[in-house]
Amino acid sequence: MLISFIMRAKDTLKDVLFSKFPTNWYLALRNTLLGTLLVALTGCSDLFEPTIGEICEAHSEMCTDLNVDARCREERAQIIRLRYYNKDSKGDAHKYSMLLGFEEYLSCVEVAQHIEHIKHKGKEATRLKGVITAQKEIRRLSRETKNSLDPYLSYYHWSRYNDQEAFRRFERYAASDKVSDPELLVALASVLIKTDQERTINTLYRALSLYTDSEEIDIEIYHSLASIAMDRDNYRLAYVWYGVAEAFDERLPDIQRVQLGERFNLPVNILDSVIEEVVSALKDSTFNAEKLKLKKL
């Protein structure tokens, strides 16, 4: 379902996968996804999409265990729609979206619960009900999906509970040819970077080849590739990735790259051409490390 897809894509980007990777790429992609959602919701197939009120009237069980006041309205609506659109779903795939939805709802309603209402004490009780529901549903869904083969759920159990068996399932999937979501590979690289720099580079190169919009790529991926190259004394490759980072963020100074070229007497004219080729490939969604001959630098 559309809602399930949007939820999955959104939170895959939301998590901070690299300890030194910020989430500035998430904001850009989130806006793109929301725009896609708005376009989709104006399509003919969604002209008769029920409102939250209509869903609750027809399926009260989807709404009565959540808070009923004005707080966390968006998060509550998200849960209700996920329940509605997945009420007949089979398998585990939709449960990833449900887990993320309940996490977001819980985070909001826990804060709202502590806001004191002098005139409306009953609001605290309805929010407590929402907290209890979210905690219970997260526990239930986590139990049900503990051994799931779904890669997103495997990632969830690894990242939330440090489940090593889930990580091994996730790693096997990420290493396969089935991966179409580059963020799964970025997640794998976040682990590999601690122990295997060569695999980290190859995994990030593969992730870069899967992006369809260069604006979705976190610039810190380029910095990490440059950092690894520096650790391996590959100053030519480090020069290239610093240059790529600069190309996608005009605020970055070029002093580090320039000094690198001067200090090690690098063939900067040739490397500047490589930077242009890499940037062009990323913008055209045609990045291929082999064709760009990055491993020969």
PDB file of C-alpha atoms in Angstrom:
ATOM      1  CA  MET A   1       0.000   0.000   0.000  1.00  0.00           C
ATOM      2  CA  LEU A   2       1.030   3.609  -0.555  1.00  0.00           C
ATOM      3  CA  ILE A   3       1.007   4.490   3.141  1.00  0.00           C
ATOM      4  CA  SER A   4       3.164   1.476   3.942  1.00  0.00           C
ATOM      5  CA  PHE A   5       5.666   2.476   1.276  1.00  0.00           C
ATOM      6  CA  ILE A   6       5.876   6.077   2.458  1.00  0.00           C
ATOM      7  CA  MET A   7       6.322   4.987   6.080  1.00  0.00           C
ATOM      8  CA  ARG A   8       9.055   2.500   5.196  1.00  0.00           C
ATOM      9  CA  ALA A   9      10.995   4.912   3.032  1.00  0.00           C
ATOM     10  CA  LYS A  10      10.625   7.763   5.493  1.00  0.00           C
ATOM     11  CA  ASP A  11      11.980   6.003   8.547  1.00  0.00           C
ATOM     12  CA  THR A  12      14.696   4.156   6.710  1.00  0.00           C
ATOM     13  CA  LEU A  13      16.040   7.641   6.113  1.00  0.00           C
ATOM     14  CA  LYS A  14      15.157   8.926   9.537  1.00  0.00           C
ATOM     15  CA  ASP A  15      17.479   6.687  11.512  1.00  0.00           C
ATOM     16  CA  VAL A  16      21.039   7.885  11.995  1.00  0.00           C
ATOM     17  CA  LEU A  17      22.932   4.978  10.545  1.00  0.00           C
ATOM     18  CA  PHE A  18      26.487   6.269  10.763  1.00  0.00           C
ATOM     19  CA  SER A  19      27.744   7.622  14.059  1.00  0.00           C
ATOM     20  CA  LYS A  20      29.396  10.408  12.094  1.00  0.00           C
ATOM     21  CA  PHE A  21      26.677  10.728   9.480  1.00  0.00           C
ATOM     22  CA  PRO A  22      24.193  13.590  10.111  1.00  0.00           C
ATOM     23  CA  THR A  23      20.675  13.402   8.748  1.00  0.00           C
ATOM     24  CA  ASN A  24      20.572  16.461   6.488  1.00  0.00           C
ATOM     25  CA  TRP A  25      19.838  14.209   3.506  1.00  0.00           C
ATOM     26  CA  TYR A  26      16.694  13.034   5.295  1.00  0.00           C
ATOM     27  CA  LEU A  27      15.065  16.476   5.167  1.00  0.00           C
ATOM     28  CA  ALA A  28      15.417  16.754   1.405  1.00  0.00           C
ATOM     29  CA  LEU A  29      14.146  13.258   0.745  1.00  0.00           C
ATOM     30  CA  ARG A  30      11.316  13.635   3.254  1.00  0.00           C
ATOM     31  CA  ASN A  31      10.020  16.656   1.325  1.00  0.00           C
ATOM     32  CA  THR A  32      10.221  14.680  -1.913  1.00  0.00           C
ATOM     33  CA  LEU A  33       8.317  11.783  -0.386  1.00  0.00           C
ATOM     34  CA  LEU A  34       5.658  14.062   1.057  1.00  0.00           C
ATOM     35  CA  GLY A  35       5.290  15.706  -2.340  1.00  0.00           C
ATOM     36  CA  THR A  36       4.870  12.285  -3.928  1.00  0.00           C
ATOM     37  CA  LEU A  37       2.255  11.432  -1.349  1.00  0.00           C
ATOM     38  CA  LEU A  38       0.290  14.611  -2.018  1.00  0.00           C
ATOM     39  CA  VAL A  39       0.332  13.956  -5.743  1.00  0.00           C
ATOM     40  CA  ALA A  40      -0.772  10.391  -5.217  1.00  0.00           C
ATOM     41  CA  LEU A  41      -3.597  11.401  -2.917  1.00  0.00           C
ATOM     42  CA  THR A  42      -5.013  13.682  -5.606  1.00  0.00           C
ATOM     43  CA  GLY A  43      -5.230  10.805  -8.085  1.00  0.00           C
ATOM     44  CA  CYS A  44      -8.486   9.312  -9.205  1.00  0.00           C
ATOM     45  CA  SER A  45      -7.967   6.144  -7.201  1.00  0.00           C
ATOM     46  CA  ASP A  46      -7.957   8.133  -3.944  1.00  0.00           C
ATOM     47  CA  LEU A  47     -10.876  10.471  -4.582  1.00  0.00           C
ATOM     48  CA  PHE A  48     -12.988   8.488  -2.138  1.00  0.00           C
ATOM     49  CA  GLU A  49     -10.359   7.872   0.513  1.00  0.00           C
ATOM     50  CA  PRO A  50     -12.124   7.837   3.901  1.00  0.00           C
ATOM     51  CA  THR A  51     -11.376  10.515   6.481  1.00  0.00           C
ATOM     52  CA  ILE A  52     -10.083   9.621   9.940  1.00  0.00           C
ATOM     53  CA  GLY A  53     -13.544  10.305  11.299  1.00  0.00           C
ATOM     54  CA  GLU A  54     -15.138   7.948   8.802  1.00  0.00           C
ATOM     55  CA  ILE A  55     -12.615   5.217   9.572  1.00  0.00           C
ATOM     56  CA  CYS A  56     -13.234   5.558  13.305  1.00  0.00           C
ATOM     57  CA  GLU A  57     -16.988   5.491  12.807  1.00  0.00           C
ATOM     58  CA  ALA A  58     -16.826   2.305  10.761  1.00  0.00           C
ATOM     59  CA  HIS A  59     -13.953   0.672  12.700  1.00  0.00           C
ATOM     60  CA  SER A  60     -14.025   2.035  16.228  1.00  0.00           C
ATOM     61  CA  GLU A  61     -11.537  -0.597  17.396  1.00  0.00           C
ATOM     62  CA  MET A  62      -8.847   1.168  15.341  1.00  0.00           C
ATOM     63  CA  CYS A  63      -9.258   4.389  17.294  1.00  0.00           C
ATOM     64  CA  THR A  64     -10.604   3.873  20.815  1.00  0.00           C
ATOM     65  CA  ASP A  65      -7.297   2.756  22.353  1.00  0.00           C
ATOM     66  CA  LEU A  66      -5.543   5.984  21.284  1.00  0.00           C
ATOM     67  CA  ASN A  67      -5.695   9.479  22.774  1.00  0.00           C
ATOM     68  CA  VAL A  68      -8.726  11.508  21.741  1.00  0.00           C
ATOM     69  CA  ASP A  69      -7.567  15.065  22.429  1.00  0.00           C
ATOM     70  CA  ALA A  70      -5.903  17.408  19.936  1.00  0.00           C
ATOM     71  CA  ARG A  71      -2.337  16.465  20.818  1.00  0.00           C
ATOM     72  CA  CYS A  72      -0.344  14.195  18.468  1.00  0.00           C
ATOM     73  CA  ARG A  73      -3.108  14.403  15.896  1.00  0.00           C
ATOM     74  CA  GLU A  74      -0.848  13.675  12.940  1.00  0.00           C
ATOM     75  CA  GLU A  75       0.821  10.691  14.632  1.00  0.00           C
ATOM     76  CA  ARG A  76      -2.548   9.317  15.764  1.00  0.00           C
ATOM     77  CA  ALA A  77      -3.973   9.669  12.249  1.00  0.00           C
ATOM     78  CA  GLN A  78      -0.956   7.858  10.863  1.00  0.00           C
ATOM     79  CA  ILE A  79      -1.572   4.889  13.158  1.00  0.00           C
ATOM     80  CA  ILE A  80      -5.262   4.771  12.268  1.00  0.00           C
ATOM     81  CA  ARG A  81      -4.566   4.839   8.533  1.00  0.00           C
ATOM     82  CA  LEU A  82      -1.888   2.171   8.862  1.00  0.00           C
ATOM     83  CA  ARG A  83      -4.349  -0.010  10.724  1.00  0.00           C
ATOM     84  CA  TYR A  84      -7.058   0.628   8.170  1.00  0.00           C
ATOM     85  CA  TYR A  85      -4.992   0.029   5.040  1.00  0.00           C
ATOM     86  CA  ASN A  86      -3.317  -3.054   6.473  1.00  0.00           C
ATOM     87  CA  LYS A  87      -6.316  -4.641   8.186  1.00  0.00           C
ATOM     88  CA  ASP A  88      -6.323  -7.486   5.662  1.00  0.00           C
ATOM     89  CA  SER A  89      -2.560  -7.667   5.071  1.00  0.00           C
ATOM     90  CA  LYS A  90      -0.844 -11.011   5.286  1.00  0.00           C
ATOM     91  CA  GLY A  91       2.766 -11.618   6.224  1.00  0.00           C
ATOM     92  CA  ASP A  92       5.130  -9.315   8.089  1.00  0.00           C
ATOM     93  CA  ALA A  93       6.124  -6.584   5.651  1.00  0.00           C
ATOM     94  CA  HIS A  94       3.550  -4.024   6.836  1.00  0.00           C
ATOM     95  CA  LYS A  95       4.565  -4.508  10.468  1.00  0.00           C
ATOM     96  CA  TYR A  96       7.747  -2.508   9.944  1.00  0.00           C
ATOM     97  CA  SER A  97       5.641   0.535   9.118  1.00  0.00           C
ATOM     98  CA  MET A  98       3.432  -0.193  12.111  1.00  0.00           C
ATOM     99  CA  LEU A  99       6.422  -0.386  14.453  1.00  0.00           C
ATOM    100  CA  LEU A 100       7.774   2.911  13.180  1.00  0.00           C
ATOM    101  CA  GLY A 101       4.362   4.513  13.396  1.00  0.00           C
ATOM    102  CA  PHE A 102       3.890   3.439  16.997  1.00  0.00           C
ATOM    103  CA  GLU A 103       7.398   4.603  17.892  1.00  0.00           C
ATOM    104  CA  GLU A 104       6.641   8.043  16.483  1.00  0.00           C
ATOM    105  CA  TYR A 105       3.257   8.150  18.192  1.00  0.00           C
ATOM    106  CA  LEU A 106       4.727   7.020  21.519  1.00  0.00           C
ATOM    107  CA  SER A 107       7.438   9.658  21.387  1.00  0.00           C
ATOM    108  CA  CYS A 108       4.807  12.365  20.882  1.00  0.00           C
ATOM    109  CA  VAL A 109       2.195  11.181  23.345  1.00  0.00           C
ATOM    110  CA  GLU A 110       4.746  10.594  26.117  1.00  0.00           C
ATOM    111  CA  VAL A 111       5.721  14.256  25.923  1.00  0.00           C
ATOM    112  CA  ALA A 112       2.114  15.382  25.682  1.00  0.00           C
ATOM    113  CA  GLN A 113       1.176  13.273  28.696  1.00  0.00           C
ATOM    114  CA  HIS A 114       3.347  15.425  30.944  1.00  0.00           C
ATOM    115  CA  ILE A 115       1.713  18.689  29.880  1.00  0.00           C
ATOM    116  CA  GLU A 116      -0.490  19.664  32.816  1.00  0.00           C
ATOM    117  CA  HIS A 117      -4.100  20.650  32.157  1.00  0.00           C
ATOM    118  CA  ILE A 118      -5.626  22.536  35.058  1.00  0.00           C
ATOM    119  CA  LYS A 119      -9.127  22.603  33.590  1.00  0.00           C
ATOM    120  CA  HIS A 120      -9.025  19.343  31.675  1.00  0.00           C
ATOM    121  CA  LYS A 121      -7.478  16.643  33.838  1.00  0.00           C
ATOM    122  CA  GLY A 122      -9.209  14.000  31.701  1.00  0.00           C
ATOM    123  CA  LYS A 123      -6.802  14.709  28.869  1.00  0.00           C
ATOM    124  CA  GLU A 124      -3.959  13.243  30.908  1.00  0.00           C
ATOM    125  CA  ALA A 125      -5.881   9.976  31.217  1.00  0.00           C
ATOM    126  CA  THR A 126      -6.561   9.680  27.491  1.00  0.00           C
ATOM    127  CA  ARG A 127      -2.892  10.310  26.723  1.00  0.00           C
ATOM    128  CA  LEU A 128      -1.841   7.680  29.238  1.00  0.00           C
ATOM    129  CA  LYS A 129      -4.106   5.284  27.373  1.00  0.00           C
ATOM    130  CA  GLY A 130      -2.238   6.144  24.181  1.00  0.00           C
ATOM    131  CA  VAL A 131       1.137   5.546  25.845  1.00  0.00           C
ATOM    132  CA  ILE A 132       0.047   2.144  27.134  1.00  0.00           C
ATOM    133  CA  THR A 133      -1.345   1.165  23.728  1.00  0.00           C
ATOM    134  CA  ALA A 134       1.821   2.186  21.884  1.00  0.00           C
ATOM    135  CA  GLN A 135       4.093   0.331  24.325  1.00  0.00           C
ATOM    136  CA  LYS A 136       1.914  -2.769  24.133  1.00  0.00           C
ATOM    137  CA  GLU A 137       1.761  -2.728  20.327  1.00  0.00           C
ATOM    138  CA  ILE A 138       5.515  -2.253  19.962  1.00  0.00           C
ATOM    139  CA  ARG A 139       6.096  -5.238  22.245  1.00  0.00           C
ATOM    140  CA  ARG A 140       3.530  -7.345  20.377  1.00  0.00           C
ATOM    141  CA  LEU A 141       4.826  -6.489  16.915  1.00  0.00           C
ATOM    142  CA  SER A 142       8.417  -7.013  18.045  1.00  0.00           C
ATOM    143  CA  ARG A 143       7.585 -10.489  19.316  1.00  0.00           C
ATOM    144  CA  GLU A 144       5.747 -11.387  16.124  1.00  0.00           C
ATOM    145  CA  THR A 145       8.575 -10.252  13.853  1.00  0.00           C
ATOM    146  CA  LYS A 146      11.607 -11.397  15.842  1.00  0.00           C
ATOM    147  CA  ASN A 147      12.489 -14.099  13.300  1.00  0.00           C
ATOM    148  CA  SER A 148      11.164 -12.365  10.194  1.00  0.00           C
ATOM    149  CA  LEU A 149      13.171 -12.622   6.982  1.00  0.00           C
ATOM    150  CA  ASP A 150      11.999  -9.188   5.870  1.00  0.00           C
ATOM    151  CA  PRO A 151      15.198  -7.084   5.582  1.00  0.00           C
ATOM    152  CA  TYR A 152      13.618  -3.979   7.100  1.00  0.00           C
ATOM    153  CA  LEU A 153      12.363  -5.935  10.088  1.00  0.00           C
ATOM    154  CA  SER A 154      15.749  -7.639  10.422  1.00  0.00           C
ATOM    155  CA  TYR A 155      17.326  -4.183  10.438  1.00  0.00           C
ATOM    156  CA  TYR A 156      14.771  -3.056  13.027  1.00  0.00           C
ATOM    157  CA  HIS A 157      15.552  -5.882  15.443  1.00  0.00           C
ATOM    158  CA  TRP A 158      19.273  -5.388  15.019  1.00  0.00           C
ATOM    159  CA  SER A 159      19.181  -1.608  15.455  1.00  0.00           C
ATOM    160  CA  ARG A 160      16.647  -1.588  18.314  1.00  0.00           C
ATOM    161  CA  TYR A 161      17.546  -4.743  20.241  1.00  0.00           C
ATOM    162  CA  ASN A 162      21.094  -5.520  19.066  1.00  0.00           C
ATOM    163  CA  ASP A 163      19.790  -8.869  17.825  1.00  0.00           C
ATOM    164  CA  GLN A 164      22.840 -10.445  16.187  1.00  0.00           C
ATOM    165  CA  GLU A 165      20.862 -13.162  14.440  1.00  0.00           C
ATOM    166  CA  ALA A 166      18.683 -10.452  12.903  1.00  0.00           C
ATOM    167  CA  PHE A 167      21.840  -8.659  11.797  1.00  0.00           C
ATOM    168  CA  ARG A 168      23.128 -11.792  10.095  1.00  0.00           C
ATOM    169  CA  ARG A 169      19.832 -12.066   8.193  1.00  0.00           C
ATOM    170  CA  PHE A 170      20.075  -8.396   7.295  1.00  0.00           C
ATOM    171  CA  GLU A 171      23.708  -8.757   6.211  1.00  0.00           C
ATOM    172  CA  ARG A 172      22.913 -11.738   3.971  1.00  0.00           C
ATOM    173  CA  TYR A 173      20.161  -9.772   2.266  1.00  0.00           C
ATOM    174  CA  ALA A 174      22.290  -6.637   1.886  1.00  0.00           C
ATOM    175  CA  ALA A 175      25.018  -8.740   0.274  1.00  0.00           C
ATOM    176  CA  SER A 176      22.586 -10.184  -2.273  1.00  0.00           C
ATOM    177  CA  ASP A 177      21.608  -8.809  -5.671  1.00  0.00           C
ATOM    178  CA  LYS A 178      18.064  -8.131  -4.468  1.00  0.00           C
ATOM    179  CA  VAL A 179      18.795  -4.798  -2.806  1.00  0.00           C
ATOM    180  CA  SER A 180      17.187  -1.755  -4.413  1.00  0.00           C
ATOM    181  CA  ASP A 181      17.189   0.552  -1.387  1.00  0.00           C
ATOM    182  CA  PRO A 182      20.630   2.185  -1.001  1.00  0.00           C
ATOM    183  CA  GLU A 183      19.946   3.049   2.630  1.00  0.00           C
ATOM    184  CA  LEU A 184      20.072  -0.643   3.519  1.00  0.00           C
ATOM    185  CA  LEU A 185      23.619  -0.713   2.189  1.00  0.00           C
ATOM    186  CA  VAL A 186      24.494   2.463   4.079  1.00  0.00           C
ATOM    187  CA  ALA A 187      23.227   0.740   7.212  1.00  0.00           C
ATOM    188  CA  LEU A 188      25.457  -2.249   6.522  1.00  0.00           C
ATOM    189  CA  ALA A 189      28.431   0.035   5.908  1.00  0.00           C
ATOM    190  CA  SER A 190      27.839   1.638   9.315  1.00  0.00           C
ATOM    191  CA  VAL A 191      28.869  -1.693  10.849  1.00  0.00           C
ATOM    192  CA  LEU A 192      31.572  -2.656   8.369  1.00  0.00           C
ATOM    193  CA  ILE A 193      33.408   0.639   8.794  1.00  0.00           C
ATOM    194  CA  LYS A 194      34.522  -0.482  12.250  1.00  0.00           C
ATOM    195  CA  THR A 195      36.284  -3.631  11.064  1.00  0.00           C
ATOM    196  CA  ASP A 196      36.595  -3.829   7.271  1.00  0.00           C
ATOM    197  CA  GLN A 197      37.409  -0.684   5.315  1.00  0.00           C
ATOM    198  CA  GLU A 198      37.603  -2.457   1.951  1.00  0.00           C
ATOM    199  CA  ARG A 199      34.115  -3.900   2.289  1.00  0.00           C
ATOM    200  CA  THR A 200      32.884  -0.531   3.538  1.00  0.00           C
ATOM    201  CA  ILE A 201      34.166   1.185   0.401  1.00  0.00           C
ATOM    202  CA  ASN A 202      32.636  -1.437  -1.883  1.00  0.00           C
ATOM    203  CA  THR A 203      29.338  -1.312  -0.014  1.00  0.00           C
ATOM    204  CA  LEU A 204      29.149   2.488  -0.204  1.00  0.00           C
ATOM    205  CA  TYR A 205      30.067   2.415  -3.900  1.00  0.00           C
ATOM    206  CA  ARG A 206      27.236  -0.025  -4.449  1.00  0.00           C
ATOM    207  CA  ALA A 207      24.869   2.203  -2.472  1.00  0.00           C
ATOM    208  CA  LEU A 208      25.853   5.235  -4.556  1.00  0.00           C
ATOM    209  CA  SER A 209      25.050   3.269  -7.709  1.00  0.00           C
ATOM    210  CA  LEU A 210      21.470   2.736  -6.481  1.00  0.00           C
ATOM    211  CA  TYR A 211      20.512   6.337  -5.743  1.00  0.00           C
ATOM    212  CA  THR A 212      18.189   7.846  -8.313  1.00  0.00           C
ATOM    213  CA  ASP A 213      18.551  11.400  -7.052  1.00  0.00           C
ATOM    214  CA  SER A 214      21.883  12.845  -5.942  1.00  0.00           C
ATOM    215  CA  GLU A 215      20.046  15.225  -3.607  1.00  0.00           C
ATOM    216  CA  GLU A 216      19.047  12.234  -1.496  1.00  0.00           C
ATOM    217  CA  ILE A 217      22.663  11.305  -0.757  1.00  0.00           C
ATOM    218  CA  ASP A 218      24.030  12.340   2.626  1.00  0.00           C
ATOM    219  CA  ILE A 219      27.162  14.378   1.953  1.00  0.00           C
ATOM    220  CA  GLU A 220      28.852  12.636   4.885  1.00  0.00           C
ATOM    221  CA  ILE A 221      29.094   9.509   2.749  1.00  0.00           C
ATOM    222  CA  TYR A 222      31.623  11.384   0.625  1.00  0.00           C
ATOM    223  CA  HIS A 223      33.487  12.552   3.708  1.00  0.00           C
ATOM    224  CA  SER A 224      33.625   9.012   5.080  1.00  0.00           C
ATOM    225  CA  LEU A 225      35.026   7.723   1.796  1.00  0.00           C
ATOM    226  CA  ALA A 226      37.638  10.482   1.901  1.00  0.00           C
ATOM    227  CA  SER A 227      38.447   9.666   5.531  1.00  0.00           C
ATOM    228  CA  ILE A 228      38.924   5.971   4.746  1.00  0.00           C
ATOM    229  CA  ALA A 229      41.172   6.892   1.808  1.00  0.00           C
ATOM    230  CA  MET A 230      43.269   9.069   4.130  1.00  0.00           C
ATOM    231  CA  ASP A 231      43.571   6.193   6.622  1.00  0.00           C
ATOM    232  CA  ARG A 232      44.836   4.012   3.789  1.00  0.00           C
ATOM    233  CA  ASP A 233      47.273   6.696   2.573  1.00  0.00           C
ATOM    234  CA  ASN A 234      45.411   6.890  -0.729  1.00  0.00           C
ATOM    235  CA  TYR A 235      45.641  10.669  -1.020  1.00  0.00           C
ATOM    236  CA  ARG A 236      44.497  10.774  -4.628  1.00  0.00           C
ATOM    237  CA  LEU A 237      41.216   9.099  -3.768  1.00  0.00           C
ATOM    238  CA  ALA A 238      40.813  11.280  -0.683  1.00  0.00           C
ATOM    239  CA  TYR A 239      41.326  14.369  -2.879  1.00  0.00           C
ATOM    240  CA  VAL A 240      38.592  13.175  -5.235  1.00  0.00           C
ATOM    241  CA  TRP A 241      36.011  12.525  -2.528  1.00  0.00           C
ATOM    242  CA  TYR A 242      36.710  15.825  -0.790  1.00  0.00           C
ATOM    243  CA  GLY A 243      36.132  17.469  -4.149  1.00  0.00           C
ATOM    244  CA  VAL A 244      32.866  15.590  -4.675  1.00  0.00           C
ATOM    245  CA  ALA A 245      31.672  16.717  -1.243  1.00  0.00           C
ATOM    246  CA  GLU A 246      32.475  20.325  -2.138  1.00  0.00           C
ATOM    247  CA  ALA A 247      30.529  20.007  -5.383  1.00  0.00           C
ATOM    248  CA  PHE A 248      27.376  19.078  -3.485  1.00  0.00           C
ATOM    249  CA  ASP A 249      27.838  21.621  -0.698  1.00  0.00           C
ATOM    250  CA  GLU A 250      29.030  25.054  -1.779  1.00  0.00           C
ATOM    251  CA  ARG A 251      29.537  26.040   1.855  1.00  0.00           C
ATOM    252  CA  LEU A 252      32.484  23.660   2.204  1.00  0.00           C
ATOM    253  CA  PRO A 253      35.908  25.318   1.897  1.00  0.00           C
ATOM    254  CA  ASP A 254      38.396  23.775  -0.494  1.00  0.00           C
ATOM    255  CA  ILE A 255      41.416  24.393   1.738  1.00  0.00           C
ATOM    256  CA  GLN A 256      41.683  20.777   2.917  1.00  0.00           C
ATOM    257  CA  ARG A 257      41.680  19.431  -0.622  1.00  0.00           C
ATOM    258  CA  VAL A 258      44.027  22.106  -1.939  1.00  0.00           C
ATOM    259  CA  GLN A 259      46.514  21.541   0.879  1.00  0.00           C
ATOM    260  CA  LEU A 260      46.317  17.799   0.297  1.00  0.00           C
ATOM    261  CA  GLY A 261      47.234  18.282  -3.345  1.00  0.00           C
ATOM    262  CA  GLU A 262      50.138  20.575  -2.516  1.00  0.00           C
ATOM    263  CA  ARG A 263      51.496  18.498   0.345  1.00  0.00           C
ATOM    264  CA  PHE A 264      51.679  15.260  -1.634  1.00  0.00           C
ATOM    265  CA  ASN A 265      52.304  16.827  -5.040  1.00  0.00           C
ATOM    266  CA  LEU A 266      49.193  15.218  -6.503  1.00  0.00           C
ATOM    267  CA  PRO A 267      48.264  15.457 -10.231  1.00  0.00           C
ATOM    268  CA  VAL A 268      45.434  17.836  -9.409  1.00  0.00           C
ATOM    269  CA  ASN A 269      44.464  18.566 -13.037  1.00  0.00           C
ATOM    270  CA  ILE A 270      43.800  14.896 -13.654  1.00  0.00           C
ATOM    271  CA  LEU A 271      42.064  14.446 -10.292  1.00  0.00           C
ATOM    272  CA  ASP A 272      39.869  17.500 -10.882  1.00  0.00           C
ATOM    273  CA  SER A 273      38.663  15.838 -14.091  1.00  0.00           C
ATOM    274  CA  VAL A 274      37.874  12.681 -12.126  1.00  0.00           C
ATOM    275  CA  ILE A 275      35.873  14.767  -9.657  1.00  0.00           C
ATOM    276  CA  GLU A 276      33.836  16.219 -12.511  1.00  0.00           C
ATOM    277  CA  GLU A 277      33.154  12.743 -13.892  1.00  0.00           C
ATOM    278  CA  VAL A 278      32.061  11.395 -10.507  1.00  0.00           C
ATOM    279  CA  VAL A 279      29.795  14.385  -9.847  1.00  0.00           C
ATOM    280  CA  SER A 280      28.250  14.072 -13.297  1.00  0.00           C
ATOM    281  CA  ALA A 281      27.635  10.338 -12.795  1.00  0.00           C
ATOM    282  CA  LEU A 282      26.001  10.926  -9.412  1.00  0.00           C
ATOM    283  CA  LYS A 283      23.738  13.627 -10.825  1.00  0.00           C
ATOM    284  CA  ASP A 284      22.795  11.399 -13.764  1.00  0.00           C
ATOM    285  CA  SER A 285      22.262   8.343 -11.513  1.00  0.00           C
ATOM    286  CA  THR A 286      24.869   6.418 -13.491  1.00  0.00           C
ATOM    287  CA  PHE A 287      27.540   6.052 -10.809  1.00  0.00           C
ATOM    288  CA  ASN A 288      29.725   2.992 -11.409  1.00  0.00           C
ATOM    289  CA  ALA A 289      33.007   2.790  -9.515  1.00  0.00           C
ATOM    290  CA  GLU A 290      34.461   0.318 -12.014  1.00  0.00           C
ATOM    291  CA  LYS A 291      33.741   2.465 -15.062  1.00  0.00           C
ATOM    292  CA  LEU A 292      35.051   5.528 -13.248  1.00  0.00           C
ATOM    293  CA  LYS A 293      38.212   3.558 -12.414  1.00  0.00           C
ATOM    294  CA  LEU A 294      38.191   4.790  -8.828  1.00  0.00           C
ATOM    295  CA  LYS A 295      39.986   1.703  -7.593  1.00  0.00           C
ATOM    296  CA  LYS A 296      42.958   2.530  -9.796  1.00  0.00           C
ATOM    297  CA  LEU A 297      43.602   5.884  -8.111  1.00  0.00           C
TER     298      LEU A 297
END
